[in-house]
């Protein structure tokens, strides 16, 4: 693999704590394992250029504060040339006595310093023909690189294939800055929301790392559990708990619907039971689907023939299919929250709401590619399989066997925990809020008034 690692310190060049040990040693060991590793660091004054045979290689113009800043790129070697080192040289920011501050006080321009560093790394390490497979960022200082990759550089083909791992070394240091500093990040205000970089009225860079990364880890399994609690989460435990919330909702739903609390894929259906919704396709495949080690919860009301068929099937597959023939708003939400997958094989769908709720709840939708469903779910296969921008699964031909094979594909992906969590996370990050719709309606009203 090609790995681009970003850190604010690394042994033997610059060190204030354990982060430096990890960021200095890991790249060398990865390189010894045969991977191509590049480590990016700020060029602090304290770095001895001889240690890594650092030399000026280029300059690059970095977008900064609505202008552009010329920074130096110095390159060198890591651990006996196992890996390579890239230093971002901008003396007004990094040629100082400390790394983050002096005499116990943080530098007041730390946000700008690491904005420039992160942005410069993405500009300097941009190699369209040899993009990194993984960008590995550590702690708040490099979290913005993650945010940039997923926003400003999202459509840059040079970074399209790069996936991001973000490592939390210490939740106690989050890189929080006043909202008045936000414009310095160069990110649009649409990213300054409680789901993203805003945190109780401040900019929180560590949070950015958590929410934009494809995958998160921390430096010990116990710490990974601890930071999901109030005591150790430093206010960010809620952001981290989201995925473990799925497990709690699933167990609660299984209990409520009297299904065994087993760790098997749980499919959800919340729908009017009408031909339009493709319910005939579902009842047709259920006997085959329920032979597998899966569970399903169905909530709906409508055509009596479907009531009968679903009731029969639930008697035939007790402990696997639970049916509630009713209109129940609360249960609808509990299904959206607790299921792993939701089915929406509509023949046509003007907009469709359940797939949007599903995405928000981290429940991966399986939909027919029509109407609003086609507009809101990015299908796994057409997006190129593993590691893509997909948020769900979709099929075209409204036939039972096509629906079944799409569900089977989803169940295969489900077994790959990391891939599945990536699907969940991407879905949860989509913005289909009413706020957005309301703005679009305001535009229509304006147009109507102008007629
Ligand atoms: P449609 O308007 O065609 O029925 P949508 O997906 O646009 O389809 O909206 C359906 C709405 O009705 C969603 O909010 C969904 O959760 C809800 N819903 C459908 N069936 C039930 C049910 N049996 N109990 C509770 N809510 C339901």
CSV table of C-alpha atoms and ligand atoms in Angstrom, one decimal:
chain,number,residue,atom,x,y,z
A,1,UNK,CA,0.0,0.0,0.0
A,2,UNK,CA,0.9,3.6,-0.4
A,3,UNK,CA,0.5,5.3,2.9
A,4,UNK,CA,0.6,9.0,3.6
A,5,UNK,CA,1.0,9.8,7.3
A,6,UNK,CA,0.4,13.2,8.8
A,7,UNK,CA,1.6,14.1,12.3
A,8,UNK,CA,2.6,17.2,14.2
A,9,UNK,CA,5.6,15.4,15.8
A,10,UNK,CA,7.7,12.3,15.3
A,11,UNK,CA,10.9,10.9,16.8
A,12,UNK,CA,13.8,11.5,16.3
A,13,UNK,CA,12.9,14.9,14.9
A,14,UNK,CA,10.4,16.6,17.2
A,15,UNK,CA,8.7,15.3,20.3
A,16,UNK,CA,6.5,16.4,23.2
A,17,UNK,CA,4.8,13.1,23.9
A,18,UNK,CA,3.8,9.6,22.9
A,19,UNK,CA,2.4,10.7,19.6
A,20,UNK,CA,5.9,11.3,18.4
A,21,UNK,CA,6.9,7.7,19.2
A,22,UNK,CA,4.1,6.3,17.2
A,23,UNK,CA,4.4,8.7,14.3
A,24,UNK,CA,8.2,8.3,14.1
A,25,UNK,CA,8.3,4.5,14.5
A,26,UNK,CA,5.2,3.2,12.8
A,27,UNK,CA,6.1,4.5,9.3
A,28,UNK,CA,9.6,2.9,9.5
A,29,UNK,CA,8.1,-0.5,10.4
A,30,UNK,CA,5.4,-0.2,7.8
A,31,UNK,CA,8.1,0.5,5.2
A,32,UNK,CA,10.0,-2.6,6.4
A,33,UNK,CA,6.9,-4.6,5.8
A,34,UNK,CA,7.1,-3.5,2.2
A,35,UNK,CA,4.7,-0.6,2.1
A,36,UNK,CA,5.5,2.7,0.6
A,37,UNK,CA,5.3,5.3,3.3
A,38,UNK,CA,5.6,9.0,3.4
A,39,UNK,CA,5.5,10.9,6.7
A,40,UNK,CA,4.6,14.6,6.6
A,41,UNK,CA,5.7,16.9,9.4
A,42,UNK,CA,5.9,20.7,9.9
A,43,UNK,CA,9.5,21.9,9.5
A,44,UNK,CA,10.1,23.1,13.1
A,45,UNK,CA,13.2,25.1,13.8
A,46,UNK,CA,14.3,22.4,16.2
A,47,UNK,CA,14.4,19.7,13.5
A,48,UNK,CA,18.0,18.9,12.6
A,49,UNK,CA,18.1,18.6,8.8
A,50,UNK,CA,21.1,16.2,9.0
A,51,UNK,CA,19.2,13.5,10.9
A,52,UNK,CA,16.9,12.8,7.9
A,53,UNK,CA,19.1,14.3,5.1
A,54,UNK,CA,16.5,16.9,4.6
A,55,UNK,CA,16.8,19.2,1.6
A,56,UNK,CA,14.7,21.7,-0.1
A,57,UNK,CA,12.9,20.0,-3.0
A,58,UNK,CA,10.3,22.5,-4.2
A,59,UNK,CA,8.0,25.2,-3.3
A,60,UNK,CA,4.2,25.1,-3.5
A,61,UNK,CA,1.5,27.7,-3.5
A,62,UNK,CA,-1.0,26.8,-0.8
A,63,UNK,CA,-4.5,28.4,-0.7
A,64,UNK,CA,-4.7,30.2,2.6
A,65,UNK,CA,-7.1,32.9,3.9
A,66,UNK,CA,-8.5,33.6,0.5
A,67,UNK,CA,-5.0,34.2,-0.9
A,68,UNK,CA,-2.1,31.9,-1.5
A,69,UNK,CA,1.1,31.3,0.5
A,70,UNK,CA,4.3,30.0,-0.8
A,71,UNK,CA,5.7,27.2,1.4
A,72,UNK,CA,8.9,25.2,1.1
A,73,UNK,CA,8.8,21.5,0.6
A,74,UNK,CA,11.8,19.7,2.1
A,75,UNK,CA,12.2,16.0,1.5
A,76,UNK,CA,14.3,13.4,3.3
A,77,UNK,CA,14.5,9.8,4.4
A,78,UNK,CA,13.1,7.9,7.4
A,79,UNK,CA,14.9,5.1,9.2
A,80,UNK,CA,17.7,4.2,6.8
A,81,UNK,CA,15.7,5.2,3.8
A,82,UNK,CA,12.9,2.8,4.6
A,83,UNK,CA,10.3,5.5,4.1
A,84,UNK,CA,10.4,9.1,3.0
A,85,UNK,CA,9.8,12.3,4.9
A,86,UNK,CA,8.1,15.5,3.7
A,87,UNK,CA,8.5,18.7,5.7
A,88,UNK,CA,6.3,21.7,5.2
A,89,UNK,CA,8.5,24.8,5.7
A,90,UNK,CA,6.9,28.1,6.5
A,91,UNK,CA,9.1,29.8,9.0
A,92,UNK,CA,6.7,32.4,10.3
A,93,UNK,CA,4.6,29.6,11.6
A,94,UNK,CA,7.0,26.8,12.5
A,95,UNK,CA,10.4,28.3,13.2
A,96,UNK,CA,9.6,28.8,16.8
A,97,UNK,CA,10.9,27.5,20.1
A,98,UNK,CA,8.0,25.3,20.9
A,99,UNK,CA,5.8,23.0,18.8
A,100,UNK,CA,2.4,24.2,20.0
A,101,UNK,CA,3.3,26.9,22.5
A,102,UNK,CA,5.8,28.4,24.9
A,103,UNK,CA,5.9,28.7,28.7
A,104,UNK,CA,2.7,26.8,29.2
A,105,UNK,CA,0.7,29.0,26.8
A,106,UNK,CA,-0.5,27.8,23.4
A,107,UNK,CA,0.4,29.9,20.4
A,108,UNK,CA,-2.6,32.1,19.6
A,109,UNK,CA,-2.4,31.2,15.9
A,110,UNK,CA,-2.4,27.4,16.3
A,111,UNK,CA,-5.5,27.1,14.1
A,112,UNK,CA,-3.9,28.9,11.2
A,113,UNK,CA,-0.6,27.0,11.7
A,114,UNK,CA,-2.2,23.7,11.3
A,115,UNK,CA,-4.6,24.9,8.7
A,116,UNK,CA,-1.6,25.8,6.6
A,117,UNK,CA,0.2,22.5,7.4
A,118,UNK,CA,-2.8,20.3,6.5
A,119,UNK,CA,-3.6,22.2,3.3
A,120,UNK,CA,0.1,22.3,2.3
A,121,UNK,CA,0.5,18.5,2.7
A,122,UNK,CA,-2.5,17.8,0.4
A,123,UNK,CA,-1.1,20.2,-2.2
A,124,UNK,CA,2.5,19.0,-1.9
A,125,UNK,CA,1.7,15.3,-1.8
A,126,UNK,CA,-0.8,15.4,-4.7
A,127,UNK,CA,0.4,12.7,-7.1
A,128,UNK,CA,-2.5,12.0,-9.5
A,129,UNK,CA,-0.7,9.0,-11.0
A,130,UNK,CA,0.3,7.5,-7.6
A,131,UNK,CA,-2.4,8.5,-5.1
A,132,UNK,CA,-2.0,7.2,-1.6
A,133,UNK,CA,-4.3,4.3,-0.7
A,134,UNK,CA,-4.5,5.5,2.8
A,135,UNK,CA,-4.1,8.8,4.5
A,136,UNK,CA,-3.4,8.3,8.2
A,137,UNK,CA,-3.9,11.4,10.4
A,138,UNK,CA,-3.2,11.7,14.1
A,139,UNK,CA,-4.9,13.9,16.7
A,140,UNK,CA,-6.4,17.4,16.3
A,141,UNK,CA,-3.4,19.0,14.6
A,142,UNK,CA,-3.9,16.9,11.4
A,143,UNK,CA,-7.6,16.4,11.6
A,144,UNK,CA,-8.2,19.2,9.1
A,145,UNK,CA,-6.5,17.2,6.4
A,146,UNK,CA,-9.3,14.6,6.9
A,147,UNK,CA,-11.9,17.4,6.6
A,148,UNK,CA,-10.3,18.9,3.5
A,149,UNK,CA,-10.0,15.5,1.8
A,150,UNK,CA,-13.8,14.9,2.3
A,151,UNK,CA,-14.9,18.4,1.3
A,152,UNK,CA,-12.6,20.7,-0.7
A,153,UNK,CA,-10.8,17.8,-2.4
A,154,UNK,CA,-13.8,15.4,-2.6
A,155,UNK,CA,-14.0,15.7,-6.4
A,156,UNK,CA,-10.3,15.8,-7.0
A,157,UNK,CA,-9.5,12.7,-9.0
A,158,UNK,CA,-6.0,12.6,-7.4
A,159,UNK,CA,-7.5,11.9,-4.0
A,160,UNK,CA,-10.6,9.9,-5.0
A,161,UNK,CA,-9.1,6.5,-4.1
A,162,UNK,CA,-7.6,7.6,-0.8
A,163,UNK,CA,-9.3,6.3,2.3
A,164,UNK,CA,-8.7,7.9,5.7
A,165,UNK,CA,-7.8,6.4,9.1
A,166,UNK,CA,-7.8,8.8,12.0
A,167,UNK,CA,-6.1,7.9,15.2
A,168,UNK,CA,-7.1,9.4,18.5
A,169,UNK,CA,-4.1,9.6,20.9
A,170,UNK,CA,-5.8,11.8,23.5
A,171,UNK,CA,-9.4,13.0,23.7
A,172,UNK,CA,-8.3,15.6,26.2
A,173,UNK,CA,-6.7,17.8,23.5
A,174,UNK,CA,-9.3,18.7,20.9
A,175,UNK,CA,-8.0,21.8,19.2
A,176,UNK,CA,-11.0,24.0,20.1
A,177,UNK,CA,-11.1,27.6,18.7
A,178,UNK,CA,-13.5,30.4,18.7
A,179,UNK,CA,-16.1,30.5,15.9
A,180,UNK,CA,-14.5,33.8,14.7
A,181,UNK,CA,-11.5,31.7,13.7
A,182,UNK,CA,-13.6,29.4,11.5
A,183,UNK,CA,-13.1,31.3,8.2
A,184,UNK,CA,-9.3,30.6,8.5
A,185,UNK,CA,-10.0,26.9,7.9
A,186,UNK,CA,-11.1,27.8,4.3
A,187,UNK,CA,-14.1,25.5,4.7
A,188,UNK,CA,-17.6,26.6,3.8
A,189,UNK,CA,-20.0,27.5,6.6
A,190,UNK,CA,-22.1,24.4,5.6
A,191,UNK,CA,-19.5,22.3,7.4
A,192,UNK,CA,-19.9,24.3,10.6
A,193,UNK,CA,-22.7,22.2,12.1
A,194,UNK,CA,-23.2,20.1,15.2
A,195,UNK,CA,-22.8,17.0,12.9
A,196,UNK,CA,-19.4,18.2,11.7
A,197,UNK,CA,-17.0,20.8,13.0
A,198,UNK,CA,-19.2,22.8,15.4
A,199,UNK,CA,-19.1,21.9,19.1
A,200,UNK,CA,-21.0,24.0,21.6
A,201,UNK,CA,-20.4,27.2,19.7
A,202,UNK,CA,-16.7,26.5,18.9
A,203,UNK,CA,-14.7,25.0,16.2
A,204,UNK,CA,-13.5,21.6,17.3
A,205,UNK,CA,-10.8,20.1,15.0
A,206,UNK,CA,-10.6,16.7,16.7
A,207,UNK,CA,-14.3,16.3,16.2
A,208,UNK,CA,-13.7,16.9,12.5
A,209,UNK,CA,-11.3,14.0,12.5
A,210,UNK,CA,-13.9,11.8,14.0
A,211,UNK,CA,-16.7,12.6,11.8
A,212,UNK,CA,-15.0,12.8,8.4
A,213,UNK,CA,-12.7,9.8,8.7
A,214,UNK,CA,-13.6,6.6,7.0
A,215,UNK,CA,-12.2,4.7,10.0
A,216,UNK,CA,-11.2,5.6,13.5
A,217,UNK,CA,-9.0,3.9,16.0
A,218,UNK,CA,-7.2,4.8,19.2
A,219,UNK,CA,-4.1,3.6,21.0
A,220,UNK,CA,-5.5,0.9,23.2
A,221,UNK,CA,-8.7,-1.2,23.2
A,222,UNK,CA,-9.6,-0.1,26.7
A,223,UNK,CA,-9.1,3.5,25.9
A,224,UNK,CA,-11.3,3.0,22.8
A,225,UNK,CA,-14.1,1.8,25.1
A,226,UNK,CA,-13.4,4.5,27.7
A,227,UNK,CA,-13.7,7.4,25.4
A,228,UNK,CA,-17.2,6.4,24.6
A,229,UNK,CA,-18.2,7.3,28.2
A,230,UNK,CA,-18.9,10.7,29.8
A,231,UNK,CA,-15.9,10.3,32.1
A,232,UNK,CA,-13.3,9.9,29.4
A,233,UNK,CA,-15.0,11.3,26.3
A,234,UNK,CA,-14.4,15.0,27.1
A,235,UNK,CA,-17.8,15.8,25.6
A,236,UNK,CA,-17.2,13.9,22.4
A,237,UNK,CA,-18.5,10.5,23.7
A,238,UNK,CA,-21.8,11.1,21.9
A,239,UNK,CA,-20.1,11.4,18.5
A,240,UNK,CA,-18.3,8.1,19.1
A,241,UNK,CA,-21.2,6.2,20.5
A,242,UNK,CA,-23.3,6.4,17.4
A,243,UNK,CA,-22.3,3.1,16.0
A,244,UNK,CA,-22.6,1.2,19.3
A,245,UNK,CA,-26.1,2.8,19.5
A,246,UNK,CA,-27.1,0.6,16.6
A,247,UNK,CA,-26.4,-2.5,18.7
A,248,UNK,CA,-28.6,-1.2,21.6
A,249,UNK,CA,-31.4,-0.3,19.2
A,250,UNK,CA,-31.2,-3.7,17.5
A,251,UNK,CA,-31.4,-5.6,20.7
A,252,UNK,CA,-34.3,-3.5,21.9
A,253,UNK,CA,-36.2,-4.1,18.7
A,254,UNK,CA,-35.6,-7.8,18.8
A,255,UNK,CA,-36.9,-7.9,22.4
A,256,UNK,CA,-40.0,-5.8,21.4
A,257,UNK,CA,-40.8,-8.0,18.4
A,258,UNK,CA,-40.0,-11.2,20.3
A,259,UNK,CA,-37.2,-12.3,18.1
A,260,UNK,CA,-34.2,-14.0,19.6
A,261,UNK,CA,-31.5,-11.4,20.5
A,262,UNK,CA,-29.0,-12.9,18.0
A,263,UNK,CA,-26.2,-11.2,16.2
A,264,UNK,CA,-27.6,-11.9,12.7
A,265,UNK,CA,-28.5,-9.4,9.9
A,266,UNK,CA,-31.9,-7.8,10.8
A,267,UNK,CA,-34.0,-6.6,7.8
A,268,UNK,CA,-36.7,-3.9,8.3
A,269,UNK,CA,-39.8,-3.1,6.3
A,270,UNK,CA,-42.0,-0.1,7.1
A,271,UNK,CA,-44.5,0.5,4.4
A,272,UNK,CA,-47.9,0.8,3.1
A,273,UNK,CA,-48.7,-2.7,2.0
A,274,UNK,CA,-49.4,-1.8,-1.6
A,275,UNK,CA,-48.4,-3.1,-5.1
A,276,UNK,CA,-46.7,0.3,-5.6
A,277,UNK,CA,-44.3,-0.5,-2.8
A,278,UNK,CA,-43.2,-3.8,-4.4
A,279,UNK,CA,-44.6,-5.8,-1.4
A,280,UNK,CA,-45.4,-8.7,-3.8
A,281,UNK,CA,-41.7,-9.0,-4.6
A,282,UNK,CA,-40.9,-9.2,-0.9
A,283,UNK,CA,-43.5,-11.9,0.0
A,284,UNK,CA,-42.4,-13.8,-3.0
A,285,UNK,CA,-38.8,-14.1,-1.9
A,286,UNK,CA,-39.4,-14.4,1.8
A,287,UNK,CA,-39.5,-18.2,1.9
A,288,UNK,CA,-36.0,-18.3,0.3
A,289,UNK,CA,-34.6,-15.4,2.3
A,290,UNK,CA,-35.8,-16.7,5.6
A,291,UNK,CA,-34.0,-20.0,5.1
A,292,UNK,CA,-30.9,-18.0,5.7
A,293,UNK,CA,-29.6,-17.0,9.1
A,294,UNK,CA,-31.4,-13.6,9.1
A,295,UNK,CA,-34.3,-11.9,10.8
A,296,UNK,CA,-36.9,-9.5,9.6
A,297,UNK,CA,-39.3,-7.1,11.1
A,298,UNK,CA,-42.2,-5.9,9.0
A,299,UNK,CA,-44.6,-3.1,9.9
A,300,UNK,CA,-47.4,-2.0,7.6
A,301,UNK,CA,-51.0,-2.0,6.7
A,302,UNK,CA,-52.8,-2.0,3.4
A,303,UNK,CA,-54.0,-4.7,1.0
A,304,UNK,CA,-55.6,-7.7,2.8
A,305,UNK,CA,-53.9,-10.2,0.6
A,306,UNK,CA,-50.5,-9.0,1.9
A,307,UNK,CA,-51.7,-9.1,5.5
A,308,UNK,CA,-52.6,-12.7,5.0
A,309,UNK,CA,-49.4,-13.7,3.3
A,310,UNK,CA,-47.2,-12.0,5.9
A,311,UNK,CA,-49.1,-13.5,8.8
A,312,UNK,CA,-48.8,-16.9,7.2
A,313,UNK,CA,-45.1,-16.5,6.7
A,314,UNK,CA,-44.5,-15.3,10.3
A,315,UNK,CA,-46.2,-18.4,11.6
A,316,UNK,CA,-44.1,-20.5,9.3
A,317,UNK,CA,-40.8,-18.8,10.3
A,318,UNK,CA,-41.3,-18.0,14.0
A,319,UNK,CA,-38.2,-16.4,15.5
A,320,UNK,CA,-37.2,-15.1,12.1
A,321,UNK,CA,-40.1,-13.0,10.8
A,322,UNK,CA,-42.0,-10.7,13.1
A,323,UNK,CA,-45.0,-8.8,11.6
A,324,UNK,CA,-47.0,-5.9,12.9
A,325,UNK,CA,-50.0,-5.1,10.8
A,326,UNK,CA,-50.7,-1.6,12.0
A,327,UNK,CA,-49.9,2.1,11.6
A,328,UNK,CA,-47.4,2.8,14.4
A,329,UNK,CA,-45.2,5.9,14.2
A,330,UNK,CA,-43.1,4.9,17.2
A,331,UNK,CA,-42.4,1.4,16.0
A,332,UNK,CA,-41.6,2.7,12.5
A,333,UNK,CA,-38.8,4.7,14.1
A,334,UNK,CA,-37.6,1.9,16.3
A,335,UNK,CA,-37.4,-0.3,13.2
A,336,UNK,CA,-35.5,2.3,11.2
A,337,UNK,CA,-33.1,2.6,14.2
A,338,UNK,CA,-32.7,-1.1,15.0
A,339,UNK,CA,-32.6,-2.8,11.7
A,340,UNK,CA,-29.3,-3.4,9.8
A,341,UNK,CA,-31.0,-3.2,6.4
A,342,UNK,CA,-34.2,-1.7,5.2
A,343,UNK,CA,-36.2,-2.8,2.1
A,344,UNK,CA,-37.8,-0.5,-0.3
A,345,UNK,CA,-38.4,-2.2,-3.6
A,346,UNK,CA,-41.0,0.3,-4.8
A,347,UNK,CA,-42.3,0.1,-8.4
A,348,UNK,CA,-42.3,3.9,-8.4
A,349,UNK,CA,-41.5,6.4,-5.7
A,350,UNK,CA,-42.1,10.1,-6.0
A,351,UNK,CA,-39.7,10.8,-3.2
A,352,UNK,CA,-39.7,8.2,-0.5
A,353,UNK,CA,-39.0,9.0,3.1
A,354,UNK,CA,-38.1,5.7,4.7
A,355,UNK,CA,-34.8,5.4,2.8
A,356,UNK,CA,-33.9,8.9,4.1
A,357,UNK,CA,-34.7,7.9,7.7
A,358,UNK,CA,-32.7,4.7,7.2
A,359,UNK,CA,-29.6,6.5,6.0
A,360,UNK,CA,-29.8,8.8,9.0
A,361,UNK,CA,-30.2,5.9,11.4
A,362,UNK,CA,-27.3,4.0,9.9
A,363,UNK,CA,-29.6,1.4,8.4
A,364,UNK,CA,-28.5,0.5,4.9
A,365,UNK,CA,-31.3,0.8,2.4
A,366,UNK,CA,-32.0,-1.8,-0.4
A,367,UNK,CA,-34.0,0.1,-2.9
A,368,UNK,CA,-35.3,-0.1,-6.4
A,369,UNK,CA,-33.6,2.4,-8.7
A,370,UNK,CA,-36.6,4.7,-9.3
A,371,UNK,CA,-37.8,8.2,-8.5
A,372,UNK,CA,-36.5,9.7,-5.3
A,373,UNK,CA,-34.9,6.4,-4.3
A,374,UNK,CA,-32.6,6.7,-7.3
A,375,UNK,CA,-31.7,10.2,-6.3
A,376,UNK,CA,-30.9,9.6,-2.7
A,377,UNK,CA,-29.2,6.2,-2.5
A,378,UNK,CA,-25.8,5.6,-4.0
A,379,UNK,CA,-25.8,2.0,-5.0
A,380,UNK,CA,-22.8,-0.2,-4.0
A,381,UNK,CA,-22.2,-1.8,-7.4
A,382,UNK,CA,-22.5,1.1,-9.7
A,383,UNK,CA,-20.2,3.0,-7.4
A,384,UNK,CA,-17.5,0.4,-8.0
A,385,UNK,CA,-17.8,-2.1,-5.2
A,386,UNK,CA,-15.6,-2.1,-2.1
A,387,UNK,CA,-14.4,1.2,-0.8
A,388,UNK,CA,-16.5,3.7,-2.7
A,389,UNK,CA,-19.1,6.4,-2.1
A,390,UNK,CA,-22.0,3.9,-1.8
A,391,UNK,CA,-24.7,4.4,0.8
A,392,UNK,CA,-26.9,1.4,-0.1
A,393,UNK,CA,-27.9,-1.2,-2.6
A,394,UNK,CA,-30.2,-0.8,-5.6
A,395,UNK,CA,-31.6,-2.9,-8.4
A,396,UNK,CA,-33.6,-2.1,-11.6
A,397,UNK,CA,-35.8,-4.9,-12.8
A,398,UNK,CA,-38.8,-5.3,-10.6
A,399,UNK,CA,-38.5,-9.1,-10.3
A,400,UNK,CA,-38.3,-11.2,-7.2
A,401,UNK,CA,-35.0,-12.9,-8.1
A,402,UNK,CA,-33.4,-9.6,-8.8
A,403,UNK,CA,-34.5,-8.3,-5.4
A,404,UNK,CA,-33.2,-11.4,-3.8
A,405,UNK,CA,-29.8,-11.3,-5.4
A,406,UNK,CA,-29.4,-7.7,-4.4
A,407,UNK,CA,-30.2,-8.6,-0.8
A,408,UNK,CA,-27.7,-11.5,-1.0
A,409,UNK,CA,-25.1,-9.0,-2.1
A,410,UNK,CA,-25.9,-6.8,0.8
A,411,UNK,CA,-25.7,-9.7,3.2
A,412,UNK,CA,-22.2,-10.6,1.8
A,413,UNK,CA,-21.0,-7.0,2.3
A,414,UNK,CA,-22.6,-7.1,5.8
A,415,UNK,CA,-20.1,-9.8,6.8
A,416,UNK,CA,-17.2,-7.4,6.2
A,417,UNK,CA,-17.6,-5.3,9.3
A,418,UNK,CA,-15.4,-2.5,8.2
A,419,UNK,CA,-17.0,-2.2,4.8
A,420,UNK,CA,-20.4,-2.2,6.4
A,421,UNK,CA,-19.6,0.4,8.9
A,422,UNK,CA,-18.2,2.6,6.2
A,423,UNK,CA,-21.6,2.2,4.4
A,424,UNK,CA,-23.4,3.2,7.6
A,425,UNK,CA,-21.2,6.2,8.2
A,426,UNK,CA,-21.5,7.5,4.7
A,427,UNK,CA,-25.3,7.2,4.8
A,428,UNK,CA,-25.4,8.9,8.2
A,429,UNK,CA,-23.4,11.8,6.8
A,430,UNK,CA,-25.9,12.6,4.0
A,431,UNK,CA,-27.8,15.8,4.4
A,432,UNK,CA,-31.4,15.3,3.4
A,433,UNK,CA,-32.6,17.6,6.1
A,434,UNK,CA,-35.9,19.5,6.0
A,435,UNK,CA,-33.8,22.6,6.4
A,436,UNK,CA,-32.3,22.0,3.0
A,437,UNK,CA,-35.7,21.3,1.5
A,438,UNK,CA,-37.1,24.5,3.1
A,439,UNK,CA,-34.4,26.6,1.4
A,440,UNK,CA,-35.2,25.1,-1.9
A,441,UNK,CA,-38.9,25.9,-1.4
A,442,UNK,CA,-38.1,29.5,-0.5
A,443,UNK,CA,-36.3,29.7,-3.9
A,444,UNK,CA,-39.5,28.4,-5.6
A,445,UNK,CA,-41.6,31.0,-3.7
A,446,UNK,CA,-39.3,33.7,-4.9
A,447,UNK,CA,-39.6,32.5,-8.4
A,448,UNK,CA,-43.4,32.4,-8.1
A,449,UNK,CA,-43.4,36.0,-6.8
A,450,UNK,CA,-41.3,37.1,-9.7
A,451,UNK,CA,-43.7,35.8,-12.3
B,1,LIG,P1,-45.8,7.1,0.8
B,1,LIG,O1,-46.0,8.5,1.1
B,1,LIG,O2,-45.9,6.6,-0.6
B,1,LIG,O3,-46.5,6.1,1.7
B,1,LIG,P2,-43.1,7.7,1.8
B,1,LIG,O4,-41.9,6.8,2.0
B,1,LIG,O5,-42.9,9.0,1.1
B,1,LIG,O6,-44.2,6.8,1.1
B,1,LIG,O7,-43.7,8.1,3.2
B,1,LIG,C1,-44.2,7.1,4.1
B,1,LIG,C2,-44.3,7.6,5.5
B,1,LIG,O8,-45.2,6.8,6.3
B,1,LIG,C3,-43.0,7.4,6.3
B,1,LIG,O9,-42.8,8.4,7.2
B,1,LIG,C4,-43.1,6.0,6.9
B,1,LIG,O10,-42.3,5.9,8.0
B,1,LIG,C5,-44.6,6.1,7.3
B,1,LIG,N1,-45.2,4.8,7.4
B,1,LIG,C6,-45.6,4.0,6.4
B,1,LIG,N2,-46.2,2.8,6.9
B,1,LIG,C7,-46.2,3.0,8.2
B,1,LIG,C8,-46.8,2.2,9.3
B,1,LIG,N3,-47.4,1.0,9.1
B,1,LIG,N4,-46.6,2.7,10.6
B,1,LIG,C9,-46.0,3.9,10.8
B,1,LIG,N5,-45.5,4.7,9.8
B,1,LIG,C10,-45.6,4.2,8.6
